Structure formats: structure tokens, C-alpha cells
PDB file of C-alpha atoms in Angstrom:
ATOM      1  CA  GLY K  21      50.870 -34.013 -29.272  1.00 60.00           C
ATOM      2  CA  SER K  22      50.285 -30.461 -30.396  1.00 69.00           C
ATOM      3  CA  GLY K  23      47.123 -29.405 -28.551  1.00 80.00           C
ATOM      4  CA  LYS K  24      46.502 -27.105 -25.597  1.00 84.00           C
ATOM      5  CA  SER K  25      46.951 -29.759 -22.876  1.00 82.00           C
ATOM      6  CA  TYR K  26      50.168 -31.069 -24.418  1.00 86.00           C
ATOM      7  CA  SER K  27      51.564 -27.531 -24.553  1.00 90.00           C
ATOM      8  CA  ALA K  28      50.375 -26.740 -21.025  1.00 92.00           C
ATOM      9  CA  THR K  29      51.985 -29.880 -19.560  1.00 92.00           C
ATOM     10  CA  LYS K  30      55.303 -29.062 -21.273  1.00 93.00           C
ATOM     11  CA  LEU K  31      55.193 -25.556 -19.821  1.00 94.00           C
ATOM     12  CA  LEU K  32      54.337 -26.966 -16.427  1.00 95.00           C
ATOM     13  CA  LEU K  33      57.254 -29.448 -16.479  1.00 95.00           C
ATOM     14  CA  ARG K  34      59.689 -26.691 -17.492  1.00 96.00           C
ATOM     15  CA  LEU K  35      58.485 -24.614 -14.557  1.00 96.00           C
ATOM     16  CA  ILE K  36      59.079 -27.532 -12.250  1.00 96.00           C
ATOM     17  CA  ASP K  37      62.583 -27.953 -13.758  1.00 96.00           C
ATOM     18  CA  ALA K  38      63.198 -24.339 -12.857  1.00 96.00           C
ATOM     19  CA  GLY K  39      62.316 -25.062  -9.235  1.00 96.00           C
ATOM     20  CA  LYS K  40      58.899 -23.427  -9.347  1.00 97.00           C
ATOM     21  CA  VAL K  41      55.710 -24.613  -7.683  1.00 97.00           C
ATOM     22  CA  ALA K  42      52.399 -24.675  -9.583  1.00 97.00           C
ATOM     23  CA  VAL K  43      48.814 -25.430  -8.656  1.00 97.00           C
ATOM     24  CA  VAL K  44      46.730 -26.954 -11.455  1.00 97.00           C
ATOM     25  CA  PHE K  45      42.961 -27.108 -11.593  1.00 96.00           C
ATOM     26  CA  ASP K  46      42.666 -30.300 -13.626  1.00 95.00           C
ATOM     27  CA  ILE K  47      39.136 -30.709 -14.845  1.00 93.00           C
ATOM     28  CA  ASN K  48      39.775 -33.401 -17.479  1.00 89.00           C
ATOM     29  CA  GLY K  49      42.274 -35.635 -15.675  1.00 89.00           C
ATOM     30  CA  GLU K  50      45.141 -34.803 -18.052  1.00 89.00           C
ATOM     31  CA  TYR K  51      47.840 -34.018 -15.502  1.00 91.00           C
ATOM     32  CA  ALA K  52      47.673 -37.052 -13.224  1.00 86.00           C
ATOM     33  CA  GLU K  53      50.443 -39.114 -14.807  1.00 88.00           C
ATOM     34  CA  LEU K  54      53.186 -36.559 -15.312  1.00 91.00           C
ATOM     35  CA  ASP K  55      55.420 -38.447 -12.903  1.00 90.00           C
ATOM     36  CA  VAL K  56      55.540 -41.737 -14.870  1.00 88.00           C
ATOM     37  CA  ASP K  57      56.939 -42.725 -18.219  1.00 87.00           C
ATOM     38  CA  GLU K  58      55.094 -44.363 -21.129  1.00 84.00           C
ATOM     39  CA  PHE K  59      55.503 -47.716 -19.425  1.00 86.00           C
ATOM     40  CA  GLY K  60      54.023 -46.549 -16.123  1.00 83.00           C
ATOM     41  CA  ASN K  61      57.389 -46.404 -14.344  1.00 90.00           C
ATOM     42  CA  PRO K  62      58.400 -43.409 -12.152  1.00 90.00           C
ATOM     43  CA  ASN K  63      60.272 -40.745 -14.090  1.00 92.00           C
ATOM     44  CA  ARG K  64      62.399 -37.805 -12.882  1.00 92.00           C
ATOM     45  CA  TYR K  65      59.252 -35.943 -11.687  1.00 93.00           C
ATOM     46  CA  ALA K  66      58.322 -38.712  -9.257  1.00 92.00           C
ATOM     47  CA  GLY K  67      57.791 -37.185  -5.792  1.00 91.00           C
ATOM     48  CA  ARG K  68      57.319 -33.725  -7.329  1.00 95.00           C
ATOM     49  CA  ILE K  69      53.729 -34.262  -8.536  1.00 95.00           C
ATOM     50  CA  VAL K  70      51.044 -34.486  -5.888  1.00 96.00           C
ATOM     51  CA  ILE K  71      47.361 -35.239  -6.773  1.00 96.00           C
ATOM     52  CA  LEU K  72      44.788 -33.646  -4.479  1.00 97.00           C
ATOM     53  CA  ASN K  73      41.676 -35.822  -4.843  1.00 95.00           C
ATOM     54  CA  PRO K  74      38.462 -34.627  -3.056  1.00 93.00           C
ATOM     55  CA  LYS K  75      36.943 -38.132  -3.470  1.00 90.00           C
ATOM     56  CA  ALA K  76      39.877 -40.131  -2.081  1.00 90.00           C
ATOM     57  CA  GLU K  77      39.396 -41.760   1.337  1.00 88.00           C
ATOM     58  CA  HIS K  78      43.064 -42.377   2.153  1.00 90.00           C
ATOM     59  CA  PRO K  79      46.505 -41.288   0.871  1.00 91.00           C
ATOM     60  CA  GLN K  80      48.024 -43.583  -1.688  1.00 88.00           C
ATOM     61  CA  GLU K  81      51.232 -43.230  -3.720  1.00 84.00           C
ATOM     62  CA  ASN K  82      51.239 -39.606  -4.918  1.00 89.00           C
ATOM     63  CA  GLU K  83      47.528 -39.018  -4.205  1.00 93.00           C
ATOM     64  CA  ILE K  84      46.268 -37.176  -1.107  1.00 94.00           C
ATOM     65  CA  PRO K  85      42.610 -36.652  -0.054  1.00 95.00           C
ATOM     66  CA  LEU K  86      41.674 -32.964  -0.474  1.00 95.00           C
ATOM     67  CA  ARG K  87      39.629 -31.588   2.382  1.00 94.00           C
ATOM     68  CA  ILE K  88      38.530 -28.097   3.451  1.00 92.00           C
ATOM     69  CA  PRO K  89      39.237 -27.334   7.137  1.00 92.00           C
ATOM     70  CA  LEU K  90      36.300 -25.540   8.737  1.00 91.00           C
ATOM     71  CA  GLN K  91      38.918 -23.866  10.982  1.00 87.00           C
ATOM     72  CA  GLU K  92      40.138 -21.948   7.973  1.00 82.00           C
ATOM     73  CA  MET K  93      36.681 -20.875   6.850  1.00 84.00           C
ATOM     74  CA  THR K  94      34.371 -18.134   8.046  1.00 87.00           C
ATOM     75  CA  TYR K  95      30.701 -18.679   9.014  1.00 92.00           C
ATOM     76  CA  GLU K  96      29.832 -16.798   5.879  1.00 91.00           C
ATOM     77  CA  ASP K  97      31.770 -19.203   3.697  1.00 85.00           C
ATOM     78  CA  PHE K  98      30.201 -22.255   5.326  1.00 91.00           C
ATOM     79  CA  ALA K  99      26.691 -20.803   5.143  1.00 93.00           C
ATOM     80  CA  ASP K 100      27.182 -19.939   1.501  1.00 86.00           C
ATOM     81  CA  PHE K 101      28.579 -23.417   0.650  1.00 82.00           C
ATOM     82  CA  MET K 102      25.712 -25.128   2.500  1.00 89.00           C
ATOM     83  CA  GLY K 103      22.883 -22.900   1.261  1.00 89.00           C
ATOM     84  CA  ILE K 104      22.056 -21.240   4.583  1.00 94.00           C
ATOM     85  CA  ASP K 105      20.434 -17.856   4.021  1.00 95.00           C
ATOM     86  CA  SER K 106      21.816 -14.919   5.909  1.00 94.00           C
ATOM     87  CA  ASN K 107      18.351 -13.773   7.005  1.00 94.00           C
ATOM     88  CA  THR K 108      17.691 -16.922   9.020  1.00 95.00           C
ATOM     89  CA  GLN K 109      18.131 -17.963  12.645  1.00 96.00           C
ATOM     90  CA  MET K 110      20.348 -20.861  11.395  1.00 96.00           C
ATOM     91  CA  TYR K 111      22.783 -18.270  10.075  1.00 96.00           C
ATOM     92  CA  ASN K 112      22.707 -16.395  13.387  1.00 96.00           C
ATOM     93  CA  GLU K 113      23.526 -19.540  15.252  1.00 96.00           C
ATOM     94  CA  LEU K 114      26.552 -20.132  13.082  1.00 96.00           C
ATOM     95  CA  ILE K 115      27.762 -16.599  13.885  1.00 96.00           C
ATOM     96  CA  VAL K 116      27.553 -17.455  17.595  1.00 96.00           C
ATOM     97  CA  TYR K 117      29.339 -20.801  17.139  1.00 96.00           C
ATOM     98  CA  TRP K 118      32.164 -19.360  15.055  1.00 96.00           C
ATOM     99  CA  GLY K 119      32.623 -16.630  17.601  1.00 93.00           C
ATOM    100  CA  THR K 120      32.922 -18.968  20.646  1.00 92.00           C
ATOM    101  CA  ALA K 121      34.322 -22.245  19.481  1.00 91.00           C
ATOM    102  CA  ARG K 122      38.009 -23.038  20.099  1.00 88.00           C
ATOM    103  CA  ARG K 123      38.352 -25.622  17.391  1.00 88.00           C
ATOM    104  CA  ILE K 124      35.866 -25.571  14.510  1.00 93.00           C
ATOM    105  CA  ASP K 125      34.948 -28.796  12.857  1.00 93.00           C
ATOM    106  CA  LEU K 126      31.843 -30.752  11.959  1.00 95.00           C
ATOM    107  CA  ASN K 127      31.823 -32.958  15.053  1.00 94.00           C
ATOM    108  CA  ASP K 128      32.206 -29.961  17.414  1.00 95.00           C
ATOM    109  CA  LEU K 129      29.603 -28.022  15.460  1.00 96.00           C
ATOM    110  CA  GLU K 130      27.190 -30.965  15.764  1.00 96.00           C
ATOM    111  CA  ASN K 131      27.714 -31.243  19.539  1.00 96.00           C
ATOM    112  CA  TRP K 132      27.266 -27.514  19.950  1.00 96.00           C
ATOM    113  CA  VAL K 133      24.005 -27.514  17.945  1.00 97.00           C
ATOM    114  CA  ASN K 134      22.625 -30.384  20.019  1.00 96.00           C
ATOM    115  CA  SER K 135      23.492 -28.777  23.361  1.00 95.00           C
ATOM    116  CA  ARG K 136      23.091 -25.024  22.688  1.00 95.00           C
ATOM    117  CA  VAL K 137      20.377 -24.512  20.036  1.00 96.00           C
ATOM    118  CA  SER K 138      17.023 -24.404  21.820  1.00 94.00           C
ATOM    119  CA  ASN K 139      14.757 -23.839  18.839  1.00 96.00           C
ATOM    120  CA  GLU K 140      13.840 -27.320  17.636  1.00 96.00           C
ATOM    121  CA  LEU K 141      13.236 -26.318  14.002  1.00 96.00           C
ATOM    122  CA  VAL K 142      16.582 -24.394  13.807  1.00 96.00           C
ATOM    123  CA  ARG K 143      18.380 -27.377  15.503  1.00 97.00           C
ATOM    124  CA  ILE K 144      16.881 -29.882  13.012  1.00 96.00           C
ATOM    125  CA  GLY K 145      17.755 -27.624  10.099  1.00 96.00           C
ATOM    126  CA  LEU K 146      21.351 -27.220  11.164  1.00 97.00           C
ATOM    127  CA  LEU K 147      21.755 -30.895  11.864  1.00 97.00           C
ATOM    128  CA  GLY K 148      20.491 -31.564   8.355  1.00 97.00           C
ATOM    129  CA  LYS K 149      23.094 -29.181   6.947  1.00 95.00           C
ATOM    130  CA  ILE K 150      25.833 -30.886   8.943  1.00 96.00           C
ATOM    131  CA  ARG K 151      24.770 -34.332   7.607  1.00 95.00           C
ATOM    132  CA  ALA K 152      24.845 -32.849   4.106  1.00 92.00           C
ATOM    133  CA  ALA K 153      28.284 -31.422   4.672  1.00 92.00           C
ATOM    134  CA  ARG K 154      29.511 -34.840   5.829  1.00 91.00           C
ATOM    135  CA  ALA K 155      27.986 -36.516   2.704  1.00 88.00           C
ATOM    136  CA  LEU K 156      29.932 -34.160   0.498  1.00 85.00           C
ATOM    137  CA  ARG K 157      33.192 -35.447   2.124  1.00 86.00           C
ATOM    138  CA  LEU K 158      34.749 -32.076   1.435  1.00 89.00           C
ATOM    139  CA  PHE K 159      35.413 -30.950   4.985  1.00 92.00           C
ATOM    140  CA  GLY K 160      38.214 -32.113   7.261  1.00 91.00           C
ATOM    141  CA  ASP K 161      41.877 -31.677   8.207  1.00 90.00           C
ATOM    142  CA  PHE K 162      44.210 -30.479   5.434  1.00 93.00           C
ATOM    143  CA  ASN K 163      47.539 -28.592   5.465  1.00 93.00           C
ATOM    144  CA  LEU K 164      48.028 -26.829   2.136  1.00 95.00           C
ATOM    145  CA  LYS K 165      50.981 -24.780   3.426  1.00 95.00           C
ATOM    146  CA  GLU K 166      52.931 -27.921   4.402  1.00 95.00           C
ATOM    147  CA  LEU K 167      52.471 -29.483   0.947  1.00 95.00           C
ATOM    148  CA  ILE K 168      53.598 -26.399  -0.840  1.00 97.00           C
ATOM    149  CA  LYS K 169      56.622 -25.881   1.415  1.00 96.00           C
ATOM    150  CA  HIS K 170      57.702 -29.475   0.709  1.00 95.00           C
ATOM    151  CA  LEU K 171      57.458 -28.925  -3.074  1.00 96.00           C
ATOM    152  CA  GLU K 172      59.394 -25.622  -2.841  1.00 96.00           C
ATOM    153  CA  GLU K 173      62.602 -27.582  -2.106  1.00 93.00           C
ATOM    154  CA  ASN K 174      62.935 -28.856  -5.670  1.00 93.00           C
ATOM    155  CA  GLY K 175      59.924 -27.533  -7.582  1.00 96.00           C
ATOM    156  CA  GLY K 176      56.715 -29.390  -8.140  1.00 96.00           C
ATOM    157  CA  ALA K 177      52.996 -29.322  -8.840  1.00 97.00           C
ATOM    158  CA  LEU K 178      49.818 -29.792  -6.873  1.00 97.00           C
ATOM    159  CA  ILE K 179      47.183 -31.238  -9.263  1.00 97.00           C
ATOM    160  CA  VAL K 180      43.672 -30.426  -7.975  1.00 97.00           C
ATOM    161  CA  LYS K 181      41.526 -33.244  -9.364  1.00 96.00           C
ATOM    162  CA  LEU K 182      38.173 -31.727 -10.460  1.00 95.00           C
ATOM    163  CA  LYS K 183      37.111 -34.533 -12.827  1.00 93.00           C
ATOM    164  CA  GLY K 184      34.058 -36.537 -11.819  1.00 90.00           C
ATOM    165  CA  ILE K 185      32.635 -34.130  -9.280  1.00 90.00           C
ATOM    166  CA  THR K 186      29.695 -31.757  -9.493  1.00 89.00           C
ATOM    167  CA  ARG K 187      29.913 -28.133 -10.612  1.00 87.00           C
ATOM    168  CA  ARG K 188      28.889 -27.064  -7.101  1.00 83.00           C
ATOM    169  CA  GLU K 189      31.687 -29.136  -5.544  1.00 87.00           C
ATOM    170  CA  ARG K 190      34.197 -27.738  -8.122  1.00 90.00           C
ATOM    171  CA  THR K 191      33.196 -24.180  -7.157  1.00 87.00           C
ATOM    172  CA  ILE K 192      33.544 -24.871  -3.469  1.00 86.00           C
ATOM    173  CA  ILE K 193      37.019 -26.496  -3.835  1.00 91.00           C
ATOM    174  CA  VAL K 194      38.395 -23.871  -6.187  1.00 92.00           C
ATOM    175  CA  SER K 195      37.094 -20.997  -4.019  1.00 88.00           C
ATOM    176  CA  PHE K 196      38.805 -22.485  -0.971  1.00 89.00           C
ATOM    177  CA  MET K 197      42.081 -23.013  -2.811  1.00 92.00           C
ATOM    178  CA  LEU K 198      42.180 -19.528  -4.172  1.00 91.00           C
ATOM    179  CA  ARG K 199      41.404 -17.957  -0.843  1.00 88.00           C
ATOM    180  CA  ARG K 200      43.954 -20.070   0.985  1.00 91.00           C
ATOM    181  CA  LEU K 201      46.712 -19.497  -1.553  1.00 94.00           C
ATOM    182  CA  ALA K 202      46.031 -15.722  -1.470  1.00 92.00           C
ATOM    183  CA  ALA K 203      46.195 -15.714   2.322  1.00 90.00           C
ATOM    184  CA  LEU K 204      49.495 -17.686   2.328  1.00 94.00           C
ATOM    185  CA  ARG K 205      51.068 -15.401  -0.193  1.00 94.00           C
ATOM    186  CA  LYS K 206      49.802 -12.213   1.503  1.00 92.00           C
ATOM    187  CA  ALA K 207      51.498 -13.390   4.715  1.00 93.00           C
ATOM    188  CA  GLU K 208      54.562 -14.428   2.701  1.00 95.00           C
ATOM    189  CA  GLU K 209      54.389 -17.934   4.177  1.00 96.00           C
ATOM    190  CA  ILE K 210      55.030 -19.486   0.758  1.00 96.00           C
ATOM    191  CA  LYS K 211      56.997 -18.401  -2.339  1.00 96.00           C
ATOM    192  CA  PRO K 212      55.367 -16.969  -5.423  1.00 96.00           C
ATOM    193  CA  LEU K 213      53.734 -19.731  -7.552  1.00 95.00           C
ATOM    194  CA  CYS K 214      51.957 -20.420 -10.795  1.00 96.00           C
ATOM    195  CA  LEU K 215      48.270 -21.222 -11.191  1.00 95.00           C
ATOM    196  CA  PHE K 216      47.070 -23.296 -14.128  1.00 95.00           C
ATOM    197  CA  ALA K 217      43.332 -22.951 -14.705  1.00 93.00           C
ATOM    198  CA  GLU K 218      41.995 -25.563 -17.191  1.00 92.00           C
ATOM    199  CA  GLU K 219      38.572 -24.598 -18.614  1.00 91.00           C
ATOM    200  CA  ALA K 220      38.111 -22.063 -15.832  1.00 90.00           C
ATOM    201  CA  GLN K 221      34.737 -20.991 -17.117  1.00 88.00           C
ATOM    202  CA  LEU K 222      33.377 -24.341 -15.759  1.00 88.00           C
ATOM    203  CA  TYR K 223      34.027 -23.446 -12.121  1.00 88.00           C
ATOM    204  CA  ALA K 224      34.992 -19.781 -11.712  1.00 87.00           C
ATOM    205  CA  THR K 225      32.457 -17.346 -10.354  1.00 84.00           C
ATOM    206  CA  ARG K 226      32.531 -13.620 -11.020  1.00 82.00           C
ATOM    207  CA  GLU K 227      34.239 -13.019  -7.685  1.00 81.00           C
ATOM    208  CA  MET K 228      36.865 -15.670  -8.514  1.00 86.00           C
ATOM    209  CA  TRP K 229      37.658 -13.956 -11.773  1.00 87.00           C
ATOM    210  CA  ASP K 230      38.151 -10.643 -10.032  1.00 83.00           C
ATOM    211  CA  ASP K 231      40.498 -12.340  -7.552  1.00 83.00           C
ATOM    212  CA  ILE K 232      42.523 -14.274 -10.178  1.00 87.00           C
ATOM    213  CA  LEU K 233      42.897 -11.336 -12.548  1.00 85.00           C
ATOM    214  CA  THR K 234      43.600  -8.520 -10.140  1.00 82.00           C
ATOM    215  CA  ARG K 235      44.409  -9.446  -6.532  1.00 84.00           C
ATOM    216  CA  MET K 236      46.347 -12.729  -7.156  1.00 87.00           C
ATOM    217  CA  ARG K 237      49.097 -11.313  -9.350  1.00 84.00           C
ATOM    218  CA  HIS K 238      49.810  -8.627  -6.841  1.00 87.00           C
ATOM    219  CA  TYR K 239      50.366 -11.311  -4.236  1.00 91.00           C
ATOM    220  CA  GLY K 240      52.645 -13.307  -6.553  1.00 93.00           C
ATOM    221  CA  ILE K 241      50.236 -15.905  -7.930  1.00 94.00           C
ATOM    222  CA  TYR K 242      50.531 -15.992 -11.705  1.00 92.00           C
ATOM    223  CA  PRO K 243      47.668 -17.533 -13.729  1.00 91.00           C
ATOM    224  CA  THR K 244      47.745 -19.487 -17.022  1.00 91.00           C
ATOM    225  CA  PHE K 245      44.430 -20.139 -18.733  1.00 90.00           C
ATOM    226  CA  ILE K 246      43.925 -23.273 -20.817  1.00 91.00           C
ATOM    227  CA  THR K 247      40.723 -23.631 -22.839  1.00 90.00           C
ATOM    228  CA  ASN K 248      39.326 -24.941 -26.111  1.00 87.00           C
ATOM    229  CA  ASP K 249      36.977 -21.922 -26.365  1.00 88.00           C
ATOM    230  CA  PRO K 250      38.628 -18.577 -25.526  1.00 87.00           C
ATOM    231  CA  ARG K 251      35.254 -16.828 -26.067  1.00 88.00           C
ATOM    232  CA  THR K 252      34.059 -18.270 -22.746  1.00 87.00           C
ATOM    233  CA  LEU K 253      36.731 -16.307 -20.816  1.00 87.00           C
ATOM    234  CA  PRO K 254      35.853 -12.825 -19.582  1.00 87.00           C
ATOM    235  CA  ASP K 255      37.199  -9.810 -21.429  1.00 86.00           C
ATOM    236  CA  GLU K 256      39.438  -8.944 -18.479  1.00 84.00           C
ATOM    237  CA  VAL K 257      41.673 -11.944 -19.342  1.00 85.00           C
ATOM    238  CA  PHE K 258      42.477 -10.546 -22.752  1.00 85.00           C
ATOM    239  CA  SER K 259      42.942  -6.988 -21.444  1.00 82.00           C
ATOM    240  CA  LEU K 260      46.005  -8.329 -19.556  1.00 77.00           C
ATOM    241  CA  CYS K 261      47.643  -9.394 -22.872  1.00 75.00           C
ATOM    242  CA  ASP K 262      48.841  -5.888 -23.582  1.00 72.00           C
ATOM    243  CA  SER K 263      50.649  -5.475 -20.272  1.00 62.00           C
TER     244      SER K 263
END
């Protein structure tokens, strides 16, 4: 009861008490039961803690499947996530699709590839990437803004469950969440919020660090880093301590 996660959860609950919203990247599954007491019964935080689980099939209790809408991604993002090189015809076809499609999703993309891509090798390659994207179960409908607006009424936390998934999947999910949060704050569609990054070195790329440490705070997204090994965090984290 005196370690980093205990302290972080106490800080998180006090922020919720103050009516704030926080997004938590939970890599060890330590934040999932903040809304129940020691006997498993709902406590005063019930309804204010929402678990976003990328492996969940259906919503249940306070847990919601986390999905990444293709509609909110660029063709560059999708190509990067799925390992499609920018110097290939497959990449060029994605550019055309993203530029002409009215609603972008995997089903529509598959139909477009089957009907519009004439090069057989390119078509087979893209269909393989689409099958892989479906197998990941990371892409689909998801309204992050609506969830945050609901929690803003009384304060709450979105717990992004990163335990039990691959490093690649963690990176994809965190990248999407950071980009989407920044876009919502830049447009002032949500209020300022807190970001809890547990063991961020396990999923943050160099670009993510630059975003979290510079751009995010100017938009009103305030990070807290929780780690057992501070030496794994970049020097830029500690340079902020004298501000």
C-alpha cells in the first residue's frame, strides 16, 4: 500500500473527486477495480470508471470494446499500422481509396479492392492486409468523444487496458488515443484532462514522446508518468521538472 501504483490510484481518485477526467494507459491491470470495494460491491466511483478493452467482443458492466475507426485515420496511419510500404502500388491504391470513399471501414475497403484494383498481385496483397486487420480486432466503430463528454458531468476515468496484448498492438492503440485526444482538445470539443502513462517506455515511440511532452500540454492534456525504472524515460521528462 505504499508503492507507485497505490499512489497513482489515490491521485487518480482525488482527481475524479474534483470532477476531472483522466485517461489511463494500464499495462498491468491495476486500475480495473477502482469502482468496487474490498468485497467486490460497487463503491462511490461506480459509473465513473470505464474500462476500454481491445480484446472484448461486447460491452459488459463497466467494460467497453476499444476499436479504432478507420474513418478517423489517414491512409498513412493505416499503411503504417499494417506494414504497407509507401513505395508500393498497394500504398498508392490506399491513397485513391481514402480520397474517394464516403465512409471508410474494412468492409467498404474490401469491396473497393475487389471491384477497383485491377492488378491481381496488388489486389491479393491488399486483401491479405485487410484479413490481418480483421484478425487484430482493433478496427471498428468507437466514439471516444461521447465517452469523455459523459464522464465530464461528474468526473471519471477511462482505463485503456493494455495488459495481455502484443507490443505492436499497444503501440497502435496508444498512438490512436493520443492523436484523437489531441484533436478533440485542439478543437475544444472536450475539457482539459489528465493522462496517466504506466510504464510508458513499453509502448511509446519517439514521436509519441514528442507529442506527450510538448504538444499535449499546450492543448490541455497533462501527463503523469508511473514507472519502476525512471532511467527508461527520456531526459525530456525530467527537464520538465524545473518548470
